[in-house]
Short mmCIF file of N, CA and C in Angstrom, two decimals:
data_model
loop_
_atom_site.label_atom_id
_atom_site.label_comp_id
_atom_site.label_asym_id
_atom_site.label_seq_id
_atom_site.Cartn_x
_atom_site.Cartn_y
_atom_site.Cartn_z
N UNK A 157 6.72 -15.26 -8.96
CA UNK A 157 7.22 -16.15 -10.14
C UNK A 157 5.64 -16.19 -10.99
N UNK A 158 4.60 -15.58 -11.24
CA UNK A 158 3.29 -15.56 -11.61
C UNK A 158 3.39 -15.40 -13.21
N UNK A 159 4.34 -14.35 -13.72
CA UNK A 159 4.14 -13.92 -15.17
C UNK A 159 5.23 -14.72 -16.07
N UNK A 160 6.10 -15.46 -15.20
CA UNK A 160 7.44 -16.14 -16.13
C UNK A 160 6.89 -17.15 -17.20
N UNK A 161 7.50 -17.03 -18.39
CA UNK A 161 6.82 -17.90 -19.76
C UNK A 161 7.94 -19.50 -18.93
N UNK A 162 8.68 -19.31 -18.15
CA UNK A 162 8.95 -20.96 -18.00
C UNK A 162 9.53 -21.07 -16.43
N UNK A 163 9.29 -22.36 -15.63
CA UNK A 163 9.45 -22.50 -14.45
C UNK A 163 9.01 -22.38 -13.85
N UNK A 164 8.61 -22.35 -12.25
CA UNK A 164 7.87 -22.78 -10.78
C UNK A 164 7.35 -21.43 -10.61
N UNK A 165 6.50 -22.11 -9.97
CA UNK A 165 5.66 -20.82 -9.01
C UNK A 165 5.95 -21.16 -7.92
N UNK A 166 6.80 -19.73 -7.13
CA UNK A 166 7.28 -20.24 -5.57
C UNK A 166 6.22 -19.29 -4.68
N UNK A 167 5.93 -19.76 -3.84
CA UNK A 167 5.31 -18.94 -2.60
C UNK A 167 5.87 -19.22 -1.47
N UNK A 168 5.88 -18.30 -0.29
CA UNK A 168 6.41 -18.32 1.01
C UNK A 168 5.67 -18.19 2.28
N UNK A 169 5.20 -18.64 2.99
CA UNK A 169 4.88 -17.70 4.43
C UNK A 169 5.75 -18.06 5.06
N UNK A 170 5.47 -16.72 6.09
CA UNK A 170 6.86 -16.38 6.84
C UNK A 170 6.16 -15.63 8.12
N UNK A 171 6.99 -15.83 9.06
CA UNK A 171 6.62 -15.79 10.71
C UNK A 171 7.44 -14.90 11.06
N UNK A 172 7.82 -13.62 11.65
CA UNK A 172 8.64 -12.96 11.75
C UNK A 172 9.12 -12.95 13.40
N UNK A 173 9.96 -12.53 14.12
CA UNK A 173 10.17 -12.80 15.33
C UNK A 173 10.84 -11.62 15.91
N UNK A 174 11.43 -10.65 14.79
CA UNK A 174 11.65 -9.59 15.00
C UNK A 174 11.16 -8.71 14.18
N UNK A 175 10.97 -7.51 14.03
CA UNK A 175 11.02 -6.32 12.83
C UNK A 175 12.28 -6.11 12.39
N UNK A 176 12.39 -6.00 11.36
CA UNK A 176 13.46 -5.84 9.88
C UNK A 176 13.36 -4.63 9.22
N UNK A 177 13.40 -3.51 9.62
CA UNK A 177 13.34 -2.20 9.29
C UNK A 177 13.78 -2.24 7.52
N UNK A 178 14.41 -3.00 6.76
CA UNK A 178 14.93 -2.70 5.56
C UNK A 178 13.87 -3.48 5.11
N UNK A 179 12.97 -4.08 5.20
CA UNK A 179 11.69 -4.93 4.52
C UNK A 179 11.16 -4.51 3.73
N UNK A 180 11.20 -4.70 2.09
CA UNK A 180 9.57 -3.87 1.58
C UNK A 180 9.92 -4.90 0.36
N UNK A 181 8.72 -4.68 -0.09
CA UNK A 181 8.23 -5.55 -1.23
C UNK A 181 9.66 -6.11 -2.38
N UNK A 182 10.05 -7.27 -2.52
CA UNK A 182 10.85 -8.03 -3.26
C UNK A 182 11.21 -7.16 -4.65
N UNK A 183 10.25 -6.94 -5.33
CA UNK A 183 10.63 -6.23 -6.63
C UNK A 183 10.91 -4.61 -6.71
N UNK A 184 11.20 -4.26 -5.68
CA UNK A 184 11.21 -3.13 -5.26
C UNK A 184 12.95 -2.80 -4.60
N UNK A 185 13.42 -3.81 -4.50
CA UNK A 185 15.12 -3.94 -3.81
C UNK A 185 16.25 -4.34 -4.95
N UNK A 186 17.04 -3.88 -4.40
CA UNK A 186 17.63 -4.45 -6.07
C UNK A 186 18.45 -5.71 -5.36
N UNK A 187 18.82 -6.65 -6.41
CA UNK A 187 19.45 -7.65 -6.54
C UNK A 187 20.45 -7.91 -5.07
N UNK A 188 21.19 -7.09 -4.90
CA UNK A 188 22.31 -7.62 -3.60
C UNK A 188 21.52 -6.88 -2.48
N UNK A 189 20.38 -5.83 -2.27
CA UNK A 189 19.71 -5.95 -1.04
C UNK A 189 19.29 -7.35 -0.78
N UNK A 190 18.23 -7.69 -1.55
CA UNK A 190 16.93 -8.42 -1.97
C UNK A 190 18.33 -9.79 -0.79
N UNK A 191 19.45 -9.93 -1.61
CA UNK A 191 20.00 -11.19 -0.77
C UNK A 191 20.45 -11.19 0.32
N UNK A 192 20.86 -9.85 1.09
CA UNK A 192 21.51 -9.79 1.97
C UNK A 192 20.00 -9.99 3.01
N UNK A 193 18.99 -9.40 2.81
CA UNK A 193 18.32 -9.33 3.16
C UNK A 193 17.08 -10.79 3.55
N UNK A 194 17.86 -12.05 2.18
CA UNK A 194 17.26 -13.27 2.48
C UNK A 194 18.06 -13.87 3.44
N UNK A 195 19.76 -13.73 3.47
CA UNK A 195 20.42 -14.28 4.46
C UNK A 195 19.65 -13.73 5.80
N UNK A 196 19.61 -12.76 6.04
CA UNK A 196 18.86 -12.70 7.43
C UNK A 196 17.96 -13.17 7.69
N UNK A 197 16.43 -13.14 6.84
CA UNK A 197 15.32 -13.65 7.02
C UNK A 197 15.32 -15.05 7.34
N UNK A 198 16.21 -15.99 6.48
CA UNK A 198 16.54 -17.49 6.79
C UNK A 198 16.74 -17.64 8.12
N UNK A 199 17.80 -16.94 8.84
CA UNK A 199 18.34 -17.07 9.92
C UNK A 199 16.99 -16.67 10.94
N UNK A 200 16.55 -15.83 11.09
CA UNK A 200 15.67 -15.17 11.84
C UNK A 200 14.01 -15.52 11.95
N UNK A 201 13.65 -16.02 11.27
CA UNK A 201 11.96 -16.10 10.59
C UNK A 201 11.84 -17.46 10.50
N UNK A 202 10.56 -17.96 11.21
CA UNK A 202 10.32 -19.13 10.64
C UNK A 202 9.26 -18.89 9.19
N UNK A 203 9.85 -19.68 8.56
CA UNK A 203 9.17 -19.94 7.33
C UNK A 203 9.42 -21.57 6.08
N UNK A 204 7.81 -21.13 5.68
CA UNK A 204 7.52 -22.42 5.09
C UNK A 204 7.11 -21.75 3.36
N UNK A 205 7.88 -23.44 2.38
CA UNK A 205 8.34 -22.70 0.88
C UNK A 205 7.60 -23.25 0.14
N UNK A 206 6.35 -23.33 -0.79
CA UNK A 206 5.79 -23.88 -1.74
C UNK A 206 5.85 -23.80 -3.30
N UNK A 207 6.39 -24.60 -3.76
CA UNK A 207 6.78 -24.75 -5.16
C UNK A 207 6.06 -25.84 -5.93
N UNK A 208 5.68 -25.24 -6.97
CA UNK A 208 4.74 -25.61 -8.18
C UNK A 208 5.01 -25.79 -9.27
N UNK A 209 5.41 -26.96 -9.84
CA UNK A 209 6.44 -27.02 -11.16
C UNK A 209 5.74 -26.66 -12.19
N UNK A 210 6.44 -26.43 -13.55
CA UNK A 210 5.45 -25.93 -14.66
C UNK A 210 4.08 -26.71 -15.10
N UNK A 211 4.59 -27.87 -14.97
CA UNK A 211 3.78 -28.97 -15.61
C UNK A 211 2.35 -28.87 -14.95
N UNK A 212 2.32 -28.72 -13.83
CA UNK A 212 1.26 -28.73 -12.74
C UNK A 212 0.21 -27.64 -13.29
N UNK A 213 1.38 -26.09 -13.14
CA UNK A 213 0.62 -24.87 -13.66
C UNK A 213 0.19 -25.05 -15.18
N UNK A 214 0.56 -25.81 -16.14
CA UNK A 214 -0.50 -25.97 -17.32
C UNK A 214 -1.78 -27.14 -16.93
N UNK A 215 -1.89 -27.59 -15.93
CA UNK A 215 -3.09 -28.60 -16.02
C UNK A 215 -3.69 -27.77 -14.78
N UNK A 216 -3.56 -26.58 -13.77
CA UNK A 216 -4.63 -26.50 -13.07
C UNK A 216 -4.87 -24.81 -13.00
N UNK A 217 -3.68 -23.90 -14.00
CA UNK A 217 -3.66 -22.93 -13.95
C UNK A 217 -3.12 -22.17 -13.04
N UNK A 218 -2.51 -20.99 -13.41
CA UNK A 218 -1.45 -20.41 -12.44
C UNK A 218 -2.22 -19.78 -11.32
N UNK A 219 -3.61 -19.38 -11.60
CA UNK A 219 -4.11 -18.86 -10.33
C UNK A 219 -3.87 -20.30 -9.18
N UNK A 220 -4.50 -21.54 -9.74
CA UNK A 220 -4.68 -22.70 -8.97
C UNK A 220 -3.22 -22.91 -7.96
N UNK A 221 -2.17 -22.72 -9.20
CA UNK A 221 -0.88 -23.14 -8.93
C UNK A 221 -0.68 -22.66 -7.67
N UNK A 222 -0.99 -20.97 -7.83
CA UNK A 222 -0.02 -20.08 -7.25
C UNK A 222 -1.00 -20.64 -5.45
N UNK A 223 -2.26 -20.40 -5.66
CA UNK A 223 -3.07 -21.01 -4.18
C UNK A 223 -2.54 -21.85 -3.55
N UNK A 224 -2.14 -23.20 -4.49
CA UNK A 224 -1.57 -24.51 -3.65
C UNK A 224 0.00 -24.35 -3.34
N UNK A 225 0.82 -23.75 -4.25
CA UNK A 225 2.05 -23.31 -2.96
C UNK A 225 2.34 -22.46 -2.18
N UNK A 226 0.59 -21.55 -2.21
CA UNK A 226 0.55 -21.12 -0.96
C UNK A 226 0.05 -21.78 0.37
N UNK A 227 -0.87 -22.99 -0.22
CA UNK A 227 -1.34 -23.98 1.02
C UNK A 227 0.09 -24.65 1.34
N UNK A 228 0.79 -24.66 0.52
CA UNK A 228 2.01 -25.63 0.51
C UNK A 228 2.87 -25.09 1.74
N UNK A 229 3.27 -23.99 1.01
CA UNK A 229 4.09 -22.81 2.26
C UNK A 229 3.55 -22.45 3.58
N UNK A 230 2.24 -22.57 3.68
CA UNK A 230 1.71 -22.12 5.09
C UNK A 230 1.57 -23.35 5.62
N UNK A 231 1.03 -24.69 5.56
CA UNK A 231 1.17 -25.68 5.77
C UNK A 231 2.52 -26.59 6.60
N UNK A 232 3.80 -25.82 5.67
CA UNK A 232 5.14 -26.87 6.35
C UNK A 232 5.73 -25.43 7.57
N UNK A 233 4.86 -24.02 7.80
CA UNK A 233 5.28 -23.47 8.84
C UNK A 233 5.57 -24.60 9.98
N UNK A 234 7.03 -24.56 10.91
CA UNK A 234 6.72 -25.09 12.13
C UNK A 234 5.77 -24.74 13.26
N UNK A 235 5.50 -23.32 13.38
CA UNK A 235 4.54 -23.05 14.02
C UNK A 235 3.26 -22.28 13.70
N UNK A 236 2.37 -22.97 14.03
CA UNK A 236 0.79 -23.02 13.42
C UNK A 236 0.84 -21.37 13.22
N UNK A 237 0.70 -20.67 12.35
CA UNK A 237 -0.42 -19.47 12.61
C UNK A 237 -1.45 -18.97 13.27
N UNK A 238 -1.60 -18.15 13.89
CA UNK A 238 -2.96 -17.91 14.76
C UNK A 238 -3.87 -16.53 13.51
N UNK A 239 -3.24 -16.27 12.23
CA UNK A 239 -3.42 -15.47 11.44
C UNK A 239 -2.68 -15.78 10.24
N UNK A 240 -3.02 -15.61 9.05
CA UNK A 240 -2.30 -15.68 7.76
C UNK A 240 -2.77 -14.53 7.25
N UNK A 241 -1.49 -13.61 6.98
CA UNK A 241 -1.99 -12.78 5.52
C UNK A 241 -1.50 -12.67 4.32
N UNK A 242 -2.53 -12.67 3.24
CA UNK A 242 -2.07 -13.43 2.55
C UNK A 242 -2.15 -11.94 1.43
N UNK A 243 -1.22 -11.94 0.61
CA UNK A 243 -0.83 -11.00 -0.78
C UNK A 243 -1.40 -11.65 -1.79
N UNK A 244 -2.96 -10.16 -1.88
CA UNK A 244 -3.69 -10.08 -3.60
C UNK A 244 -5.10 -10.51 -2.48
N UNK A 245 -6.25 -10.61 -3.58
CA UNK A 245 -7.54 -10.95 -2.95
C UNK A 245 -8.02 -11.95 -3.04
N UNK A 246 -7.25 -13.24 -3.04
CA UNK A 246 -7.67 -14.70 -2.66
C UNK A 246 -7.49 -14.92 -1.18
N UNK A 247 -8.15 -15.90 -0.82
CA UNK A 247 -8.04 -16.64 0.30
C UNK A 247 -7.56 -18.09 -0.47
N UNK A 248 -6.79 -18.56 0.59
CA UNK A 248 -6.31 -19.59 0.47
C UNK A 248 -6.80 -21.15 0.55
N UNK A 249 -7.32 -22.12 -0.51
CA UNK A 249 -8.28 -23.19 0.09
C UNK A 249 -7.32 -23.94 0.74
N UNK A 250 -8.55 -24.54 1.72
CA UNK A 250 -8.17 -25.73 2.65
C UNK A 250 -6.78 -25.38 3.41
N UNK A 251 -6.69 -24.36 4.16
CA UNK A 251 -5.96 -24.22 4.94
C UNK A 251 -6.78 -24.05 6.40
N UNK A 252 -6.72 -24.43 7.77
CA UNK A 252 -7.12 -24.29 8.92
C UNK A 252 -7.15 -23.33 9.45
N UNK A 253 -6.67 -22.04 9.08
CA UNK A 253 -6.12 -20.37 9.60
C UNK A 253 -7.47 -19.48 9.18
N UNK A 254 -7.53 -18.85 10.26
CA UNK A 254 -8.17 -17.34 9.83
C UNK A 254 -6.97 -16.52 8.40
N UNK A 255 -7.69 -16.30 7.50
CA UNK A 255 -7.14 -15.62 6.60
C UNK A 255 -7.48 -14.23 6.64
N UNK A 256 -6.92 -13.03 6.17
CA UNK A 256 -7.01 -12.10 5.91
C UNK A 256 -6.43 -11.27 3.91
N UNK A 257 -6.93 -11.50 3.51
CA UNK A 257 -6.28 -11.36 2.04
C UNK A 257 -5.76 -9.81 1.76
N UNK A 258 -4.83 -9.62 1.36
CA UNK A 258 -4.45 -7.95 1.49
C UNK A 258 -4.00 -7.73 0.01
N UNK A 259 -5.19 -6.54 -1.08
CA UNK A 259 -3.87 -6.38 -2.09
C UNK A 259 -3.12 -5.75 -2.04
N UNK A 260 -1.74 -5.83 -2.69
CA UNK A 260 -0.34 -5.31 -2.83
C UNK A 260 -0.07 -5.29 -1.23
N UNK A 261 -0.59 -6.46 -0.41
CA UNK A 261 -0.11 -7.16 0.47
C UNK A 261 1.90 -6.84 0.90
N UNK A 262 2.66 -7.01 -0.69
CA UNK A 262 3.86 -7.06 -0.21
C UNK A 262 4.35 -5.67 0.05
N UNK A 263 3.73 -4.54 -0.49
CA UNK A 263 4.21 -3.45 -0.59
C UNK A 263 3.80 -2.75 1.08
N UNK A 264 2.81 -3.37 1.67
CA UNK A 264 1.99 -2.34 2.83
C UNK A 264 2.33 -3.57 4.44
N UNK A 265 2.75 -4.67 4.20
CA UNK A 265 2.74 -5.38 5.31
C UNK A 265 3.83 -6.03 5.41
N UNK A 266 5.10 -5.66 6.26
CA UNK A 266 6.34 -6.49 6.46
C UNK A 266 6.31 -7.68 6.65
N UNK A 267 5.42 -8.49 7.22
CA UNK A 267 5.63 -10.18 6.60
C UNK A 267 5.60 -10.22 5.49
N UNK A 268 4.32 -9.97 4.83
CA UNK A 268 4.60 -10.08 3.63
C UNK A 268 5.93 -9.95 2.71
N UNK A 269 5.98 -8.84 2.85
CA UNK A 269 7.55 -8.34 2.13
C UNK A 269 8.36 -9.12 2.21
N UNK A 270 8.63 -9.51 3.50
CA UNK A 270 9.60 -10.46 4.03
C UNK A 270 9.57 -11.92 3.57
N UNK A 271 8.32 -12.50 3.10
CA UNK A 271 7.96 -13.61 2.25
C UNK A 271 8.40 -13.41 1.15
N UNK A 272 8.09 -12.30 0.26
CA UNK A 272 8.38 -11.97 -0.82
C UNK A 272 9.89 -11.86 -1.32
N UNK A 273 10.31 -11.90 -0.43
CA UNK A 273 11.92 -11.44 -0.62
C UNK A 273 12.35 -12.86 -0.54
N UNK A 274 11.85 -13.96 0.73
CA UNK A 274 12.72 -15.02 0.26
C UNK A 274 11.84 -15.78 -0.65
N UNK A 275 10.68 -15.73 -1.43
CA UNK A 275 10.54 -16.67 -2.74
C UNK A 275 10.88 -15.92 -3.94
N UNK A 276 11.23 -14.64 -3.92
CA UNK A 276 12.21 -14.03 -4.73
C UNK A 276 13.40 -14.69 -5.17
N UNK A 277 14.42 -14.17 -4.30
CA UNK A 277 15.32 -15.45 -4.27
C UNK A 277 15.28 -16.33 -4.39
N UNK A 278 14.38 -17.08 -3.57
CA UNK A 278 14.37 -19.14 -3.89
C UNK A 278 14.38 -19.17 -5.86
N UNK A 279 13.21 -18.73 -5.75
CA UNK A 279 13.17 -18.91 -7.55
C UNK A 279 14.25 -18.43 -8.22
N UNK A 280 14.55 -17.29 -7.94
CA UNK A 280 15.71 -16.81 -9.06
C UNK A 280 16.85 -17.79 -9.31
N UNK A 281 17.14 -18.46 -7.88
CA UNK A 281 18.38 -19.42 -7.85
C UNK A 281 17.90 -21.01 -8.22
N UNK A 282 16.65 -21.29 -8.39
CA UNK A 282 15.82 -22.61 -8.79
C UNK A 282 16.54 -22.17 -10.53
N UNK A 283 16.13 -21.19 -10.84
CA UNK A 283 16.35 -20.54 -12.41
C UNK A 283 17.51 -20.63 -12.82
N UNK A 284 18.29 -20.15 -11.99
CA UNK A 284 20.16 -20.10 -12.17
C UNK A 284 20.27 -21.44 -12.41
N UNK A 285 20.20 -22.29 -11.36
CA UNK A 285 20.06 -23.58 -11.67
C UNK A 285 19.58 -24.32 -12.88
N UNK A 286 18.74 -24.04 -12.96
CA UNK A 286 18.05 -24.58 -14.63
C UNK A 286 19.13 -23.95 -15.90
N UNK A 287 19.62 -22.89 -15.72
CA UNK A 287 20.10 -22.14 -16.63
C UNK A 287 21.48 -23.22 -16.82
N UNK A 288 22.07 -23.87 -16.12
CA UNK A 288 23.50 -24.92 -16.25
C UNK A 288 22.33 -26.28 -16.76
N UNK A 289 21.33 -26.23 -16.92
CA UNK A 289 20.86 -27.62 -17.61
C UNK A 289 20.25 -27.40 -19.08
N UNK A 290 20.03 -26.02 -18.88
CA UNK A 290 19.49 -25.63 -20.05
C UNK A 290 20.17 -23.86 -20.75
N UNK A 291 21.32 -24.35 -21.07
CA UNK A 291 21.84 -22.88 -21.12
C UNK A 291 21.50 -22.23 -22.41
N UNK A 292 21.12 -22.32 -23.20
CA UNK A 292 20.15 -21.51 -24.34
C UNK A 292 19.37 -20.73 -24.21
N UNK A 293 19.00 -20.39 -23.48
CA UNK A 293 17.69 -20.22 -22.93
C UNK A 293 17.80 -18.90 -22.42
N UNK A 294 19.02 -18.36 -21.26
CA UNK A 294 19.20 -17.21 -20.73
C UNK A 294 18.95 -16.94 -19.21
N UNK A 295 18.08 -18.24 -18.70
CA UNK A 295 17.38 -18.02 -17.81
C UNK A 295 17.93 -17.55 -16.51
N UNK A 296 19.15 -18.00 -16.13
CA UNK A 296 20.54 -17.05 -14.93
C UNK A 296 19.84 -15.62 -15.11
N UNK A 297 19.81 -14.91 -16.68
CA UNK A 297 19.09 -13.66 -16.69
C UNK A 297 18.14 -13.27 -16.61
N UNK A 298 17.20 -13.72 -16.98
CA UNK A 298 15.61 -13.21 -17.51
C UNK A 298 14.72 -14.31 -16.56
N UNK A 299 15.39 -15.26 -15.61
CA UNK A 299 14.26 -15.82 -14.75
C UNK A 299 13.58 -16.20 -14.86
N UNK A 300 13.14 -16.54 -17.19
CA UNK A 300 11.71 -17.04 -16.98
C UNK A 300 11.12 -16.46 -17.79
N UNK A 301 11.26 -15.08 -17.25
CA UNK A 301 10.26 -13.97 -17.76
C UNK A 301 10.30 -13.60 -19.39
N UNK A 302 9.34 -12.99 -19.74
CA UNK A 302 9.15 -12.84 -21.11
C UNK A 302 9.79 -11.75 -21.64
N UNK A 303 11.10 -11.71 -21.72
CA UNK A 303 12.41 -10.84 -22.42
C UNK A 303 11.95 -11.22 -24.06
N UNK A 304 12.57 -10.43 -24.41
CA UNK A 304 13.29 -10.24 -26.40
C UNK A 304 14.15 -11.06 -25.88
N UNK A 305 15.15 -11.34 -25.36
CA UNK A 305 15.74 -12.43 -25.68
C UNK A 305 15.30 -13.99 -25.46
N UNK A 306 14.61 -13.77 -24.28
CA UNK A 306 14.21 -15.13 -24.13
C UNK A 306 12.85 -15.91 -25.15
N UNK A 307 11.89 -14.93 -25.66
CA UNK A 307 11.88 -15.29 -26.95
C UNK A 307 12.14 -15.68 -28.06
N UNK A 308 13.40 -14.80 -28.37
CA UNK A 308 14.23 -15.17 -29.27
C UNK A 308 14.67 -16.64 -29.05
N UNK A 309 15.12 -17.00 -28.25
CA UNK A 309 15.75 -18.12 -27.99
C UNK A 309 14.75 -19.21 -27.96
N UNK A 310 13.68 -18.87 -27.59
CA UNK A 310 12.10 -20.07 -27.69
C UNK A 310 12.15 -20.27 -29.16
N UNK A 311 12.31 -19.08 -30.26
CA UNK A 311 11.81 -19.43 -31.53
C UNK A 311 12.84 -20.19 -32.20
N UNK A 312 14.12 -20.04 -31.47
CA UNK A 312 15.28 -20.64 -32.47
C UNK A 312 15.11 -21.30 -31.98
N UNK A 313 15.18 -22.60 -30.06
CA UNK A 313 15.66 -23.46 -29.96
C UNK A 313 14.07 -24.45 -29.67
N UNK A 314 13.15 -23.72 -29.70
CA UNK A 314 11.63 -24.53 -29.36
C UNK A 314 11.61 -24.14 -27.98
N UNK A 315 10.82 -25.06 -27.14
CA UNK A 315 10.41 -24.84 -25.66
C UNK A 315 11.06 -25.90 -24.99
N UNK A 316 11.49 -26.06 -24.01
CA UNK A 316 12.33 -26.67 -23.07
C UNK A 316 11.05 -27.25 -22.00
N UNK A 317 11.74 -28.41 -21.64
CA UNK A 317 11.15 -29.21 -20.69
C UNK A 317 10.23 -28.09 -19.06
N UNK A 318 10.73 -27.09 -19.37
CA UNK A 318 10.67 -25.94 -17.81
C UNK A 318 9.47 -25.40 -18.71
N UNK A 319 9.25 -25.07 -20.03
CA UNK A 319 8.35 -23.62 -20.43
C UNK A 319 6.72 -24.55 -20.07
N UNK A 320 6.43 -22.90 -19.69
CA UNK A 320 4.61 -23.29 -19.18
C UNK A 320 3.55 -23.37 -20.68
N UNK A 321 3.27 -24.17 -21.14
CA UNK A 321 2.78 -24.49 -22.57
C UNK A 321 1.75 -23.98 -22.41
N UNK A 322 1.29 -23.20 -21.45
CA UNK A 322 -0.45 -22.39 -22.04
C UNK A 322 0.48 -21.11 -21.75
N UNK A 323 1.67 -20.75 -21.47
CA UNK A 323 1.74 -19.11 -21.45
C UNK A 323 2.48 -18.90 -22.71
N UNK A 324 3.12 -19.91 -23.30
CA UNK A 324 3.93 -19.99 -24.67
C UNK A 324 3.43 -20.73 -25.94
N UNK A 325 2.15 -21.06 -25.92
CA UNK A 325 1.30 -21.65 -27.08
C UNK A 325 1.18 -20.34 -28.27
N UNK A 326 1.15 -19.15 -27.87
CA UNK A 326 1.03 -18.23 -28.92
C UNK A 326 2.43 -17.69 -29.63
N UNK A 327 3.96 -18.60 -29.10
CA UNK A 327 4.93 -18.32 -29.66
C UNK A 327 5.29 -19.33 -30.50
N UNK A 328 5.62 -18.95 -31.89
CA UNK A 328 6.10 -19.70 -33.19
C UNK A 328 7.28 -19.79 -32.96
N UNK A 329 7.57 -21.22 -33.32
CA UNK A 329 9.21 -21.51 -33.71
C UNK A 329 9.40 -20.97 -35.34
N UNK A 330 10.53 -20.24 -35.38
CA UNK A 330 10.69 -19.73 -37.00
C UNK A 330 11.02 -21.17 -37.72
#
């Protein structure tokens, strides 16, 4: 959830106890398949979740917020890892573990793909819950991403408390 105009960024650290062959990058799976794998993963994996809300994203920027969410996720694992595979080109600051950054890790590493599934489903559910509080914006449908419908809702209703100000300052209310 680095690109949405609203909501938190969510990161997951995951350690698999067994290989699950259907796992791949969450963006390449249908919602139904993702949800099914999520249910399997939360039962069979050790995982930690890091969530950084939109207000902090605006204060420290999306890269730092993403790295903070990753740090929270890694540090909340029950079993401490001997090695952390990081999705992307950056290392996570302030964690006491060896790390290997892997560009396109969610496509190439099973454990990163598993983490991406848990993170995507978690964030989607957060946005679906927010839709009940802010029904005018359609968060359940677009999850905060910059769709035409979402931009039109911002122009009609203004920004909600969920919107990332630094991501939406170019959008003007009509």
